[in-house]
């Protein structure tokens, strides 16, 4: 494809709002889902969203079968166990209830259960070469998936990717196939109101980071840029309130929409924050959103020379009192502090012993290849990481 031609695509059907969950039975029927496997994380089994969803399945006369043997960062082994559950239960479809881990695991199960050649050929590093557009992928007839997020951050419900941890190599593998996009997404704020404040903060900052890194990506995708700008405004409007009062369904819905929009925005790519957070999450098992939230200001300052004008434009749209890079950075720092997020990676127990490894892994991550605001090398990533460990934020240029 000529570089002057841009390839864009947009997502699936979405039902959004309080009580959208009531549509679950009807959507299962329309998608011919007679024996769905419900994929969720083990912590969800005693919580309100799980009970609400099971009640809907009972009401629709659908059997309830649950697979919940997942880690917080789902692994390739978790997926294999899920495939056994899917096949031995003769399931025909999947329902994912949870955050990114449940949704990514469900996608991995769908693909691994149907593809005899394994997941490797759909790994991100392979697919750009092999499958440059959606219609180049082989049609695998994957089972339909309905996604119901219980956090507002990952946006996995609107993505065609699954992030799965390779526990042998301590790296995250990004698997992509067009049929991994859920057939239907239900954004119901009732499902996020029991999310504790610390997770509301970390996942919300993940959504903000998705929008911001997509906005700063140099790839040409004006539709995604527009979505990112409005998504950041939604975060600025709703995240504090969702954190302060989890029962506020307006704020919860605002964050669910912002999070889902972010997955559309980051068709434009992610950047240095994710390039660092991916290896750190795989090695140290820290929450993805928390890592992003801590790293964000350090990467913003490193990228400042190339994003200064765009960030000033964004600051004007957000009507910040100081509509320039400094004002925007201050807004991020204040938001982070209000949400109880530490300023340094040192405060969550990381040190710089593996800094060389972190720098090398960040360069190799897909988020840094072409879509960080500017190319960064391993030494630059190493420096950003060390600054973030020690809480040293370099000065902002005038
Ligand atoms: Zn993320």
Short mmCIF file of C-alpha atoms and ligand atoms in Angstrom, two decimals:
data_model
loop_
_atom_site.label_atom_id
_atom_site.label_comp_id
_atom_site.label_asym_id
_atom_site.label_seq_id
_atom_site.Cartn_x
_atom_site.Cartn_y
_atom_site.Cartn_z
CA UNK A 1 0.00 0.00 0.00
CA UNK A 2 1.35 3.46 -0.89
CA UNK A 3 2.36 5.49 2.19
CA UNK A 4 0.10 8.26 0.92
CA UNK A 5 -2.92 6.00 1.41
CA UNK A 6 -4.16 5.70 5.04
CA UNK A 7 -5.99 2.64 6.23
CA UNK A 8 -8.72 3.34 8.82
CA UNK A 9 -11.44 1.27 10.37
CA UNK A 10 -14.05 1.79 13.07
CA UNK A 11 -15.49 -0.55 15.71
CA UNK A 12 -18.56 -2.53 16.64
CA UNK A 13 -22.06 -1.96 18.04
CA UNK A 14 -22.19 -0.46 21.51
CA UNK A 15 -25.03 -0.17 23.99
CA UNK A 16 -24.24 2.47 26.57
CA UNK A 17 -26.09 3.63 29.67
CA UNK A 18 -27.50 2.55 33.02
CA UNK A 19 -29.54 -0.64 32.48
CA UNK A 20 -27.86 -1.46 29.15
CA UNK A 21 -27.15 -4.80 30.86
CA UNK A 22 -30.86 -5.64 30.46
CA UNK A 23 -30.16 -6.14 26.74
CA UNK A 24 -27.76 -9.04 27.34
CA UNK A 25 -30.25 -11.88 26.82
CA UNK A 26 -31.64 -10.32 23.65
CA UNK A 27 -28.16 -9.77 22.19
CA UNK A 28 -27.18 -13.39 23.02
CA UNK A 29 -30.25 -14.60 21.13
CA UNK A 30 -29.53 -12.40 18.11
CA UNK A 31 -25.95 -13.71 18.00
CA UNK A 32 -27.09 -17.35 18.30
CA UNK A 33 -25.24 -17.73 21.59
CA UNK A 34 -26.80 -20.84 23.16
CA UNK A 35 -23.91 -22.02 25.39
CA UNK A 36 -21.73 -19.04 26.26
CA UNK A 37 -18.64 -19.44 28.45
CA UNK A 38 -18.45 -16.55 30.91
CA UNK A 39 -14.83 -15.44 31.34
CA UNK A 40 -14.09 -13.33 34.39
CA UNK A 41 -11.34 -12.90 36.94
CA UNK A 42 -11.58 -14.79 40.25
CA UNK A 43 -12.02 -11.61 42.30
CA UNK A 44 -15.22 -10.86 40.40
CA UNK A 45 -17.10 -13.97 41.55
CA UNK A 46 -18.35 -12.41 44.79
CA UNK A 47 -19.04 -8.93 43.41
CA UNK A 48 -22.19 -7.15 42.28
CA UNK A 49 -21.43 -7.14 38.51
CA UNK A 50 -21.13 -10.93 38.46
CA UNK A 51 -24.44 -11.36 40.31
CA UNK A 52 -26.19 -8.87 38.01
CA UNK A 53 -24.89 -10.66 34.93
CA UNK A 54 -25.79 -14.14 36.16
CA UNK A 55 -29.31 -12.89 36.93
CA UNK A 56 -29.59 -11.70 33.32
CA UNK A 57 -28.45 -15.10 31.99
CA UNK A 58 -31.03 -16.87 34.21
CA UNK A 59 -33.72 -14.49 32.98
CA UNK A 60 -32.77 -15.28 29.37
CA UNK A 61 -32.87 -19.03 30.07
CA UNK A 62 -29.16 -19.39 29.25
CA UNK A 63 -26.84 -21.82 31.08
CA UNK A 64 -24.20 -20.29 33.37
CA UNK A 65 -20.68 -21.69 32.93
CA UNK A 66 -17.75 -19.72 34.31
CA UNK A 67 -14.02 -19.76 33.63
CA UNK A 68 -12.09 -17.63 36.12
CA UNK A 69 -8.59 -19.15 36.40
CA UNK A 70 -6.84 -15.93 35.38
CA UNK A 71 -3.97 -13.89 36.74
CA UNK A 72 -4.14 -10.07 36.86
CA UNK A 73 -2.01 -10.11 33.70
CA UNK A 74 -3.47 -13.10 31.83
CA UNK A 75 -0.85 -15.50 30.51
CA UNK A 76 -0.65 -17.84 27.56
CA UNK A 77 -1.10 -20.70 30.07
CA UNK A 78 -4.32 -19.11 31.39
CA UNK A 79 -5.58 -19.04 27.81
CA UNK A 80 -4.73 -22.69 27.28
CA UNK A 81 -6.69 -23.65 30.41
CA UNK A 82 -9.57 -21.56 29.08
CA UNK A 83 -9.47 -23.38 25.75
CA UNK A 84 -9.83 -26.71 27.59
CA UNK A 85 -12.86 -25.32 29.47
CA UNK A 86 -14.35 -23.94 26.24
CA UNK A 87 -13.95 -27.16 24.29
CA UNK A 88 -14.85 -29.63 27.05
CA UNK A 89 -18.01 -27.59 27.80
CA UNK A 90 -18.93 -27.53 24.09
CA UNK A 91 -19.41 -23.79 24.24
CA UNK A 92 -20.39 -21.80 21.18
CA UNK A 93 -19.63 -18.27 22.35
CA UNK A 94 -17.99 -16.13 25.04
CA UNK A 95 -19.03 -13.40 27.45
CA UNK A 96 -16.23 -11.38 29.03
CA UNK A 97 -16.97 -9.60 32.30
CA UNK A 98 -14.18 -7.63 33.91
CA UNK A 99 -11.26 -5.39 33.12
CA UNK A 100 -8.65 -5.90 30.46
CA UNK A 101 -7.52 -9.25 31.88
CA UNK A 102 -10.91 -10.95 31.46
CA UNK A 103 -11.51 -9.44 28.03
CA UNK A 104 -8.02 -10.24 26.74
CA UNK A 105 -8.23 -13.79 28.11
CA UNK A 106 -11.61 -14.31 26.44
CA UNK A 107 -10.18 -13.09 23.14
CA UNK A 108 -7.17 -15.38 23.51
CA UNK A 109 -9.47 -18.33 24.23
CA UNK A 110 -11.62 -17.54 21.17
CA UNK A 111 -8.60 -17.45 18.89
CA UNK A 112 -6.67 -20.39 20.38
CA UNK A 113 -9.79 -22.58 20.40
CA UNK A 114 -10.29 -22.10 16.64
CA UNK A 115 -6.83 -21.70 15.20
CA UNK A 116 -4.84 -24.90 14.88
CA UNK A 117 -1.66 -22.97 14.04
CA UNK A 118 -1.39 -21.25 17.43
CA UNK A 119 -1.33 -17.60 18.39
CA UNK A 120 2.20 -16.73 17.23
CA UNK A 121 1.28 -15.93 13.65
CA UNK A 122 -1.07 -13.20 14.90
CA UNK A 123 1.51 -11.58 17.10
CA UNK A 124 1.90 -7.88 16.45
CA UNK A 125 5.48 -8.14 15.19
CA UNK A 126 4.31 -10.56 12.48
CA UNK A 127 1.02 -9.14 11.34
CA UNK A 128 2.02 -5.84 9.78
CA UNK A 129 4.07 -7.78 7.27
CA UNK A 130 1.64 -10.66 6.83
CA UNK A 131 -1.75 -9.01 7.14
CA UNK A 132 -1.50 -5.30 6.24
CA UNK A 133 -5.27 -4.73 6.32
CA UNK A 134 -8.21 -6.41 8.08
CA UNK A 135 -9.33 -8.30 5.00
CA UNK A 136 -5.88 -9.88 4.60
CA UNK A 137 -6.42 -11.94 7.77
CA UNK A 138 -7.71 -15.51 7.35
CA UNK A 139 -11.37 -15.84 8.36
CA UNK A 140 -11.38 -18.26 11.28
CA UNK A 141 -15.06 -18.25 12.24
CA UNK A 142 -14.31 -17.29 15.83
CA UNK A 143 -17.10 -17.68 18.39
CA UNK A 144 -19.00 -14.44 19.07
CA UNK A 145 -17.94 -12.45 22.12
CA UNK A 146 -19.98 -9.97 24.16
CA UNK A 147 -17.82 -7.70 26.32
CA UNK A 148 -18.99 -6.02 29.51
CA UNK A 149 -16.25 -3.91 31.09
CA UNK A 150 -16.24 -3.50 34.88
CA UNK A 151 -13.39 -1.01 34.82
CA UNK A 152 -13.00 2.14 32.78
CA UNK A 153 -9.46 2.13 31.49
CA UNK A 154 -8.29 -0.59 29.16
CA UNK A 155 -10.75 -0.08 26.33
CA UNK A 156 -10.13 -3.70 25.35
CA UNK A 157 -13.86 -4.04 24.62
CA UNK A 158 -13.36 -1.98 21.45
CA UNK A 159 -10.04 -3.48 20.42
CA UNK A 160 -9.02 -6.26 18.07
CA UNK A 161 -6.02 -7.08 20.24
CA UNK A 162 -5.33 -9.20 23.30
CA UNK A 163 -2.32 -8.56 25.53
CA UNK A 164 -1.10 -11.85 26.97
CA UNK A 165 1.93 -12.43 29.18
CA UNK A 166 4.62 -14.89 28.14
CA UNK A 167 5.67 -16.00 31.61
CA UNK A 168 8.75 -17.78 30.27
CA UNK A 169 10.32 -14.67 28.74
CA UNK A 170 8.66 -12.08 31.03
CA UNK A 171 7.24 -10.17 28.08
CA UNK A 172 3.77 -9.22 26.96
CA UNK A 173 2.62 -10.56 23.61
CA UNK A 174 0.11 -8.52 21.65
CA UNK A 175 -2.12 -10.78 19.57
CA UNK A 176 -4.36 -9.25 16.91
CA UNK A 177 -7.11 -10.54 14.65
CA UNK A 178 -10.11 -8.63 13.27
CA UNK A 179 -12.55 -11.20 14.67
CA UNK A 180 -11.28 -10.52 18.20
CA UNK A 181 -13.41 -7.38 18.15
CA UNK A 182 -16.42 -8.20 20.34
CA UNK A 183 -19.67 -8.66 18.42
CA UNK A 184 -21.37 -6.45 20.97
CA UNK A 185 -20.22 -4.16 23.79
CA UNK A 186 -22.35 -3.25 26.79
CA UNK A 187 -21.21 -0.16 28.70
CA UNK A 188 -23.36 -0.12 31.83
CA UNK A 189 -22.16 2.13 34.66
CA UNK A 190 -23.81 -0.18 37.22
CA UNK A 191 -20.99 -2.61 36.45
CA UNK A 192 -18.26 -0.16 37.47
CA UNK A 193 -19.78 1.41 40.60
CA UNK A 194 -18.24 -1.18 42.95
CA UNK A 195 -14.73 -0.54 41.63
CA UNK A 196 -12.61 0.69 44.59
CA UNK A 197 -11.15 4.23 44.41
CA UNK A 198 -7.53 3.13 43.88
CA UNK A 199 -8.50 1.00 40.87
CA UNK A 200 -10.83 3.72 39.57
CA UNK A 201 -7.81 6.05 39.67
CA UNK A 202 -5.32 3.66 38.05
CA UNK A 203 -7.66 2.51 35.28
CA UNK A 204 -8.88 6.07 34.62
CA UNK A 205 -5.28 7.24 34.25
CA UNK A 206 -4.72 4.37 31.81
CA UNK A 207 -7.59 5.72 29.67
CA UNK A 208 -6.11 9.22 29.87
CA UNK A 209 -2.71 7.86 28.82
CA UNK A 210 -4.25 6.04 25.84
CA UNK A 211 -5.85 9.26 24.61
CA UNK A 212 -2.78 11.35 25.24
CA UNK A 213 -0.30 8.99 23.61
CA UNK A 214 -2.63 8.57 20.62
CA UNK A 215 -3.01 12.35 20.39
CA UNK A 216 0.79 12.79 20.40
CA UNK A 217 1.46 9.97 17.92
CA UNK A 218 2.90 11.30 14.66
CA UNK A 219 0.76 8.98 12.50
CA UNK A 220 -1.82 10.74 10.34
CA UNK A 221 -5.29 9.78 11.58
CA UNK A 222 -7.42 12.90 12.14
CA UNK A 223 -10.52 10.95 13.23
CA UNK A 224 -8.62 9.32 16.06
CA UNK A 225 -7.00 12.64 16.97
CA UNK A 226 -10.44 14.21 17.34
CA UNK A 227 -11.67 11.34 19.50
CA UNK A 228 -8.57 11.65 21.71
CA UNK A 229 -9.17 15.36 22.34
CA UNK A 230 -12.78 14.83 23.42
CA UNK A 231 -11.81 11.72 25.38
CA UNK A 232 -9.28 13.73 27.41
CA UNK A 233 -12.02 16.29 28.11
CA UNK A 234 -14.32 13.52 29.36
CA UNK A 235 -11.58 12.29 31.70
CA UNK A 236 -11.04 15.83 32.99
CA UNK A 237 -14.80 16.14 33.58
CA UNK A 238 -15.49 12.77 35.23
CA UNK A 239 -12.44 11.02 36.71
CA UNK A 240 -12.21 13.03 39.95
CA UNK A 241 -15.91 12.50 40.65
CA UNK A 242 -15.85 8.77 39.81
CA UNK A 243 -12.93 8.46 42.26
CA UNK A 244 -14.56 10.54 45.00
CA UNK A 245 -18.03 8.98 44.70
CA UNK A 246 -18.13 5.60 43.01
CA UNK A 247 -21.93 5.56 43.12
CA UNK A 248 -22.16 8.56 40.78
CA UNK A 249 -23.46 6.81 37.65
CA UNK A 250 -23.06 9.92 35.48
CA UNK A 251 -19.35 10.08 36.29
CA UNK A 252 -19.02 6.30 35.95
CA UNK A 253 -20.69 6.38 32.53
CA UNK A 254 -18.51 9.31 31.44
CA UNK A 255 -15.40 7.31 32.28
CA UNK A 256 -16.70 4.17 30.55
CA UNK A 257 -17.27 6.20 27.38
CA UNK A 258 -13.85 7.87 27.68
CA UNK A 259 -12.19 4.48 28.13
CA UNK A 260 -13.97 2.90 25.16
CA UNK A 261 -13.23 5.93 22.98
CA UNK A 262 -9.56 5.61 23.87
CA UNK A 263 -9.36 2.22 22.19
CA UNK A 264 -10.56 3.89 19.00
CA UNK A 265 -8.14 6.78 19.47
CA UNK A 266 -5.16 4.49 19.86
CA UNK A 267 -5.64 2.99 16.44
CA UNK A 268 -3.25 5.91 15.93
CA UNK A 269 -0.76 4.18 18.22
CA UNK A 270 0.58 4.50 21.75
CA UNK A 271 3.91 5.84 22.91
CA UNK A 272 6.75 5.85 25.40
CA UNK A 273 4.59 5.49 28.52
CA UNK A 274 3.22 2.17 27.30
CA UNK A 275 6.60 1.14 25.88
CA UNK A 276 7.95 1.33 29.44
CA UNK A 277 4.85 0.08 31.26
CA UNK A 278 4.58 -3.13 29.23
CA UNK A 279 7.96 -4.66 30.23
CA UNK A 280 7.67 -3.28 33.79
CA UNK A 281 4.23 -4.87 34.17
CA UNK A 282 5.43 -8.20 32.80
CA UNK A 283 8.52 -8.34 35.06
CA UNK A 284 7.33 -6.77 38.30
CA UNK A 285 3.59 -7.58 38.18
CA UNK A 286 2.49 -4.03 38.94
CA UNK A 287 -0.87 -2.67 37.79
CA UNK A 288 -0.68 -1.42 34.19
CA UNK A 289 -2.69 1.73 34.84
CA UNK A 290 -0.69 2.60 37.94
CA UNK A 291 2.59 2.25 36.03
CA UNK A 292 1.24 4.48 33.26
CA UNK A 293 -0.02 7.06 35.74
CA UNK A 294 3.39 7.31 37.40
CA UNK A 295 5.36 7.34 34.12
CA UNK A 296 3.17 9.80 32.22
CA UNK A 297 4.73 13.14 33.30
CA UNK A 298 8.29 11.86 32.75
CA UNK A 299 7.53 10.81 29.16
CA UNK A 300 5.60 14.03 28.48
CA UNK A 301 8.63 16.10 29.51
CA UNK A 302 10.96 13.92 27.38
CA UNK A 303 8.68 14.42 24.37
CA UNK A 304 8.11 18.12 24.99
CA UNK A 305 10.25 19.41 22.09
CA UNK A 306 7.94 17.77 19.55
CA UNK A 307 4.54 18.04 21.29
CA UNK A 308 4.71 21.56 22.70
CA UNK A 309 2.32 23.18 20.21
CA UNK A 310 -0.16 20.27 20.18
CA UNK A 311 -0.30 20.16 23.98
CA UNK A 312 -0.90 23.93 24.11
CA UNK A 313 -3.83 23.45 21.70
CA UNK A 314 -5.15 20.66 23.94
CA UNK A 315 -4.76 22.85 27.04
CA UNK A 316 -6.85 25.56 25.34
CA UNK A 317 -9.60 23.03 24.53
CA UNK A 318 -9.62 21.92 28.19
CA UNK A 319 -9.85 25.60 29.21
CA UNK A 320 -6.94 25.23 31.61
CA UNK A 321 -5.95 28.44 33.43
CA UNK A 322 -2.46 28.29 31.88
CA UNK A 323 -3.06 27.05 28.31
CA UNK A 324 0.44 25.82 27.45
CA UNK A 325 2.67 22.78 28.04
CA UNK A 326 3.52 23.84 31.60
CA UNK A 327 -0.17 24.35 32.41
CA UNK A 328 -1.08 20.95 30.99
CA UNK A 329 1.72 19.19 32.88
CA UNK A 330 0.58 20.91 36.10
CA UNK A 331 -2.96 19.66 35.42
CA UNK A 332 -1.69 16.08 35.02
CA UNK A 333 0.42 16.32 38.20
CA UNK A 334 -2.48 17.79 40.21
CA UNK A 335 -4.92 15.14 38.93
CA UNK A 336 -2.44 12.39 39.78
CA UNK A 337 -1.92 13.74 43.29
CA UNK A 338 -5.68 14.09 43.90
CA UNK A 339 -6.15 10.47 42.89
CA UNK A 340 -3.55 9.32 45.42
CA UNK A 341 -1.07 8.14 42.79
CA UNK A 342 2.60 8.12 43.85
CA UNK A 343 5.05 10.42 42.09
CA UNK A 344 7.81 7.84 41.62
CA UNK A 345 8.27 4.19 40.73
CA UNK A 346 10.53 3.95 43.79
CA UNK A 347 7.45 4.45 45.97
CA UNK A 348 5.93 1.23 44.58
CA UNK A 349 9.11 -0.75 45.18
CA UNK A 350 11.00 -0.49 41.87
CA UNK A 351 14.71 0.27 41.66
CA UNK A 352 17.15 0.91 38.83
CA UNK A 353 19.02 -2.44 39.01
CA UNK A 354 17.47 -3.58 35.72
CA UNK A 355 17.52 -0.20 33.99
CA UNK A 356 19.50 -1.46 30.96
CA UNK A 357 17.00 -4.27 30.42
CA UNK A 358 14.08 -1.83 30.78
CA UNK A 359 15.59 0.52 28.18
CA UNK A 360 16.16 -2.30 25.68
CA UNK A 361 12.67 -3.74 26.20
CA UNK A 362 11.02 -0.34 25.80
CA UNK A 363 12.68 0.17 22.41
CA UNK A 364 11.50 -3.28 21.31
CA UNK A 365 7.90 -2.63 22.42
CA UNK A 366 5.35 -1.96 19.68
CA UNK A 367 4.33 1.30 21.35
CA UNK A 368 7.71 2.85 20.66
CA UNK A 369 8.32 1.62 17.13
CA UNK A 370 6.72 4.38 15.07
CA UNK A 371 4.12 5.95 17.28
CA UNK A 372 5.82 7.65 20.19
CA UNK A 373 5.82 11.38 19.48
CA UNK A 374 9.51 11.10 18.56
CA UNK A 375 11.93 8.18 18.20
CA UNK A 376 13.58 7.33 21.55
CA UNK A 377 16.58 5.02 21.92
CA UNK A 378 17.36 2.58 24.72
CA UNK A 379 19.56 5.09 26.54
CA UNK A 380 16.77 7.71 26.49
CA UNK A 381 14.25 5.17 27.80
CA UNK A 382 16.74 4.16 30.47
CA UNK A 383 17.06 7.78 31.57
CA UNK A 384 13.28 8.30 31.66
CA UNK A 385 12.90 5.11 33.71
CA UNK A 386 15.63 6.13 36.19
CA UNK A 387 14.06 9.59 36.58
CA UNK A 388 10.69 7.95 37.26
CA UNK A 389 12.22 5.59 39.84
CA UNK A 390 13.82 8.52 41.69
CA UNK A 391 10.95 10.95 41.17
CA UNK A 392 13.15 13.47 39.36
CA UNK A 393 11.09 15.36 36.79
CA UNK A 394 13.44 17.33 34.50
CA UNK A 395 12.66 21.01 34.02
CA UNK A 396 10.11 22.12 31.48
CA UNK A 397 11.52 24.11 28.59
CA UNK A 398 10.11 27.62 28.16
ZN1 LIG B 1 -2.83 1.01 28.62
#
